[in-house]
Amino acid sequence: HAPTGMLYHDTPVGRALLAEKLCVLPDVYVLFNPGLGEPGWEKAWRPTLCALLASRRPIMLTALSSQDAMQDAHFWARTSSYVLGTRATLCYEPNPWASLLERTHAAAGEKLDENPQTNSFVAMFVP
């Protein structure tokens, strides 16, 4: 449980992971529509993703659309290469647990009717 107002990599567990110290970890991490690949968000997401990858725990991610999934997968490949020494691939698939609620907005250049539900895609990374 992260204190309010902190990014994960700034929490005691996140700092321990980045320093390669032993600590109690969750069994799995879940990132709901994180927007890892959104332009300008790399500075905020990179240290957190480095900490999550250093945990060597499974990570599940959802994405709003195929465009969102593609952007996240590119960011993931670049960052995982830095942390793991090899490019890890995220393979997004249609999310069987997608929300039944329809989205009310679209990202720039995206058609809203492409994937009308939130959490349209899901990927699982298992180290």
PDB file of N, CA, C and O in Angstrom, residues 51-79:
ATOM      1  N   ALA A  51      11.279  -0.506 -11.242  1.00  0.00           N
ATOM      2  CA  ALA A  51      11.078  -1.148  -9.937  1.00  0.00           C
ATOM      3  C   ALA A  51      10.205  -2.388 -10.081  1.00  0.00           C
ATOM      4  O   ALA A  51      10.513  -3.446  -9.501  1.00  0.00           O
ATOM      5  N   LEU A  52       9.122  -2.299 -10.854  1.00  0.00           N
ATOM      6  CA  LEU A  52       8.236  -3.450 -11.034  1.00  0.00           C
ATOM      7  C   LEU A  52       8.961  -4.597 -11.726  1.00  0.00           C
ATOM      8  O   LEU A  52       8.827  -5.760 -11.329  1.00  0.00           O
ATOM      9  N   LEU A  53       9.734  -4.308 -12.758  1.00  0.00           N
ATOM     10  CA  LEU A  53      10.477  -5.354 -13.459  1.00  0.00           C
ATOM     11  C   LEU A  53      11.541  -5.966 -12.553  1.00  0.00           C
ATOM     12  O   LEU A  53      11.774  -7.175 -12.596  1.00  0.00           O
ATOM     13  N   ALA A  54      12.168  -5.146 -11.702  1.00  0.00           N
ATOM     14  CA  ALA A  54      13.186  -5.650 -10.779  1.00  0.00           C
ATOM     15  C   ALA A  54      12.586  -6.606  -9.751  1.00  0.00           C
ATOM     16  O   ALA A  54      13.288  -7.459  -9.208  1.00  0.00           O
ATOM     17  N   SER A  55      11.283  -6.501  -9.510  1.00  0.00           N
ATOM     18  CA  SER A  55      10.622  -7.385  -8.539  1.00  0.00           C
ATOM     19  C   SER A  55      10.568  -8.823  -9.029  1.00  0.00           C
ATOM     20  O   SER A  55      10.403  -9.739  -8.237  1.00  0.00           O
ATOM     21  N   ARG A  56      10.664  -9.015 -10.341  1.00  0.00           N
ATOM     22  CA  ARG A  56      10.560 -10.341 -10.949  1.00  0.00           C
ATOM     23  C   ARG A  56       9.219 -11.005 -10.615  1.00  0.00           C
ATOM     24  O   ARG A  56       9.127 -12.215 -10.474  1.00  0.00           O
ATOM     25  N   ARG A  57       8.176 -10.187 -10.483  1.00  0.00           N
ATOM     26  CA  ARG A  57       6.821 -10.671 -10.218  1.00  0.00           C
ATOM     27  C   ARG A  57       5.983 -10.515 -11.474  1.00  0.00           C
ATOM     28  O   ARG A  57       6.261  -9.653 -12.316  1.00  0.00           O
ATOM     29  N   PRO A  58       4.913 -11.303 -11.609  1.00  0.00           N
ATOM     30  CA  PRO A  58       4.018 -11.133 -12.754  1.00  0.00           C
ATOM     31  C   PRO A  58       3.392  -9.731 -12.741  1.00  0.00           C
ATOM     32  O   PRO A  58       3.128  -9.165 -11.676  1.00  0.00           O
ATOM     33  N   ILE A  59       3.164  -9.217 -13.936  1.00  0.00           N
ATOM     34  CA  ILE A  59       2.551  -7.898 -14.101  1.00  0.00           C
ATOM     35  C   ILE A  59       1.455  -8.025 -15.152  1.00  0.00           C
ATOM     36  O   ILE A  59       1.704  -8.488 -16.267  1.00  0.00           O
ATOM     37  N   MET A  60       0.235  -7.644 -14.788  1.00  0.00           N
ATOM     38  CA  MET A  60      -0.883  -7.638 -15.726  1.00  0.00           C
ATOM     39  C   MET A  60      -1.197  -6.195 -16.072  1.00  0.00           C
ATOM     40  O   MET A  60      -1.196  -5.333 -15.192  1.00  0.00           O
ATOM     41  N   LEU A  61      -1.449  -5.933 -17.339  1.00  0.00           N
ATOM     42  CA  LEU A  61      -1.760  -4.588 -17.796  1.00  0.00           C
ATOM     43  C   LEU A  61      -3.005  -4.611 -18.662  1.00  0.00           C
ATOM     44  O   LEU A  61      -3.236  -5.573 -19.389  1.00  0.00           O
ATOM     45  N   THR A  62      -3.782  -3.551 -18.607  1.00  0.00           N
ATOM     46  CA  THR A  62      -4.889  -3.389 -19.534  1.00  0.00           C
ATOM     47  C   THR A  62      -4.621  -2.149 -20.381  1.00  0.00           C
ATOM     48  O   THR A  62      -3.822  -1.294 -20.016  1.00  0.00           O
ATOM     49  N   ALA A  63      -5.299  -2.071 -21.508  1.00  0.00           N
ATOM     50  CA  ALA A  63      -5.170  -0.923 -22.404  1.00  0.00           C
ATOM     51  C   ALA A  63      -6.554  -0.548 -22.920  1.00  0.00           C
ATOM     52  O   ALA A  63      -7.408  -1.414 -23.119  1.00  0.00           O
ATOM     53  N   LEU A  64      -6.752   0.747 -23.142  1.00  0.00           N
ATOM     54  CA  LEU A  64      -8.045   1.243 -23.615  1.00  0.00           C
ATOM     55  C   LEU A  64      -8.341   0.848 -25.054  1.00  0.00           C
ATOM     56  O   LEU A  64      -9.478   0.613 -25.418  1.00  0.00           O
ATOM     57  N   SER A  65      -7.297   0.823 -25.883  1.00  0.00           N
ATOM     58  CA  SER A  65      -7.492   0.617 -27.320  1.00  0.00           C
ATOM     59  C   SER A  65      -6.270  -0.068 -27.910  1.00  0.00           C
ATOM     60  O   SER A  65      -5.246  -0.212 -27.239  1.00  0.00           O
ATOM     61  N   SER A  66      -6.355  -0.448 -29.181  1.00  0.00           N
ATOM     62  CA  SER A  66      -5.195  -1.058 -29.837  1.00  0.00           C
ATOM     63  C   SER A  66      -4.054  -0.048 -29.939  1.00  0.00           C
ATOM     64  O   SER A  66      -2.890  -0.412 -29.803  1.00  0.00           O
ATOM     65  N   GLN A  67      -4.358   1.211 -30.146  1.00  0.00           N
ATOM     66  CA  GLN A  67      -3.329   2.263 -30.194  1.00  0.00           C
ATOM     67  C   GLN A  67      -2.647   2.391 -28.836  1.00  0.00           C
ATOM     68  O   GLN A  67      -1.419   2.457 -28.752  1.00  0.00           O
ATOM     69  N   ASP A  68      -3.419   2.414 -27.770  1.00  0.00           N
ATOM     70  CA  ASP A  68      -2.892   2.494 -26.422  1.00  0.00           C
ATOM     71  C   ASP A  68      -2.009   1.280 -26.129  1.00  0.00           C
ATOM     72  O   ASP A  68      -0.906   1.411 -25.584  1.00  0.00           O
ATOM     73  N   ALA A  69      -2.461   0.099 -26.506  1.00  0.00           N
ATOM     74  CA  ALA A  69      -1.696  -1.131 -26.301  1.00  0.00           C
ATOM     75  C   ALA A  69      -0.375  -1.085 -27.061  1.00  0.00           C
ATOM     76  O   ALA A  69       0.670  -1.471 -26.522  1.00  0.00           O
ATOM     77  N   MET A  70      -0.396  -0.621 -28.301  1.00  0.00           N
ATOM     78  CA  MET A  70       0.815  -0.541 -29.105  1.00  0.00           C
ATOM     79  C   MET A  70       1.828   0.426 -28.479  1.00  0.00           C
ATOM     80  O   MET A  70       3.013   0.110 -28.379  1.00  0.00           O
ATOM     81  N   GLN A  71       1.357   1.589 -28.032  1.00  0.00           N
ATOM     82  CA  GLN A  71       2.256   2.565 -27.402  1.00  0.00           C
ATOM     83  C   GLN A  71       2.863   1.978 -26.130  1.00  0.00           C
ATOM     84  O   GLN A  71       4.066   2.139 -25.884  1.00  0.00           O
ATOM     85  N   ASP A  72       2.042   1.333 -25.319  1.00  0.00           N
ATOM     86  CA  ASP A  72       2.544   0.733 -24.080  1.00  0.00           C
ATOM     87  C   ASP A  72       3.561  -0.367 -24.376  1.00  0.00           C
ATOM     88  O   ASP A  72       4.583  -0.482 -23.695  1.00  0.00           O
ATOM     89  N   ALA A  73       3.298  -1.196 -25.389  1.00  0.00           N
ATOM     90  CA  ALA A  73       4.202  -2.299 -25.738  1.00  0.00           C
ATOM     91  C   ALA A  73       5.562  -1.777 -26.191  1.00  0.00           C
ATOM     92  O   ALA A  73       6.598  -2.355 -25.839  1.00  0.00           O
ATOM     93  N   HIS A  74       5.582  -0.678 -26.948  1.00  0.00           N
ATOM     94  CA  HIS A  74       6.865  -0.095 -27.385  1.00  0.00           C
ATOM     95  C   HIS A  74       7.657   0.426 -26.187  1.00  0.00           C
ATOM     96  O   HIS A  74       8.858   0.191 -26.067  1.00  0.00           O
ATOM     97  N   PHE A  75       6.980   1.142 -25.288  1.00  0.00           N
ATOM     98  CA  PHE A  75       7.637   1.648 -24.090  1.00  0.00           C
ATOM     99  C   PHE A  75       8.152   0.490 -23.240  1.00  0.00           C
ATOM    100  O   PHE A  75       9.262   0.518 -22.712  1.00  0.00           O
ATOM    101  N   TRP A  76       7.334  -0.551 -23.076  1.00  0.00           N
ATOM    102  CA  TRP A  76       7.697  -1.727 -22.302  1.00  0.00           C
ATOM    103  C   TRP A  76       8.972  -2.372 -22.860  1.00  0.00           C
ATOM    104  O   TRP A  76       9.873  -2.732 -22.103  1.00  0.00           O
ATOM    105  N   ALA A  77       9.036  -2.538 -24.171  1.00  0.00           N
ATOM    106  CA  ALA A  77      10.200  -3.173 -24.799  1.00  0.00           C
ATOM    107  C   ALA A  77      11.472  -2.371 -24.533  1.00  0.00           C
ATOM    108  O   ALA A  77      12.518  -2.939 -24.187  1.00  0.00           O
ATOM    109  N   ARG A  78      11.391  -1.056 -24.676  1.00  0.00           N
ATOM    110  CA  ARG A  78      12.572  -0.205 -24.428  1.00  0.00           C
ATOM    111  C   ARG A  78      13.006  -0.295 -22.963  1.00  0.00           C
ATOM    112  O   ARG A  78      14.190  -0.451 -22.663  1.00  0.00           O
ATOM    113  N   THR A  79      12.067  -0.194 -22.048  1.00  0.00           N
ATOM    114  CA  THR A  79      12.398  -0.179 -20.625  1.00  0.00           C
ATOM    115  C   THR A  79      12.849  -1.548 -20.145  1.00  0.00           C
ATOM    116  O   THR A  79      13.795  -1.660 -19.366  1.00  0.00           O
TER     117      THR A  79
END
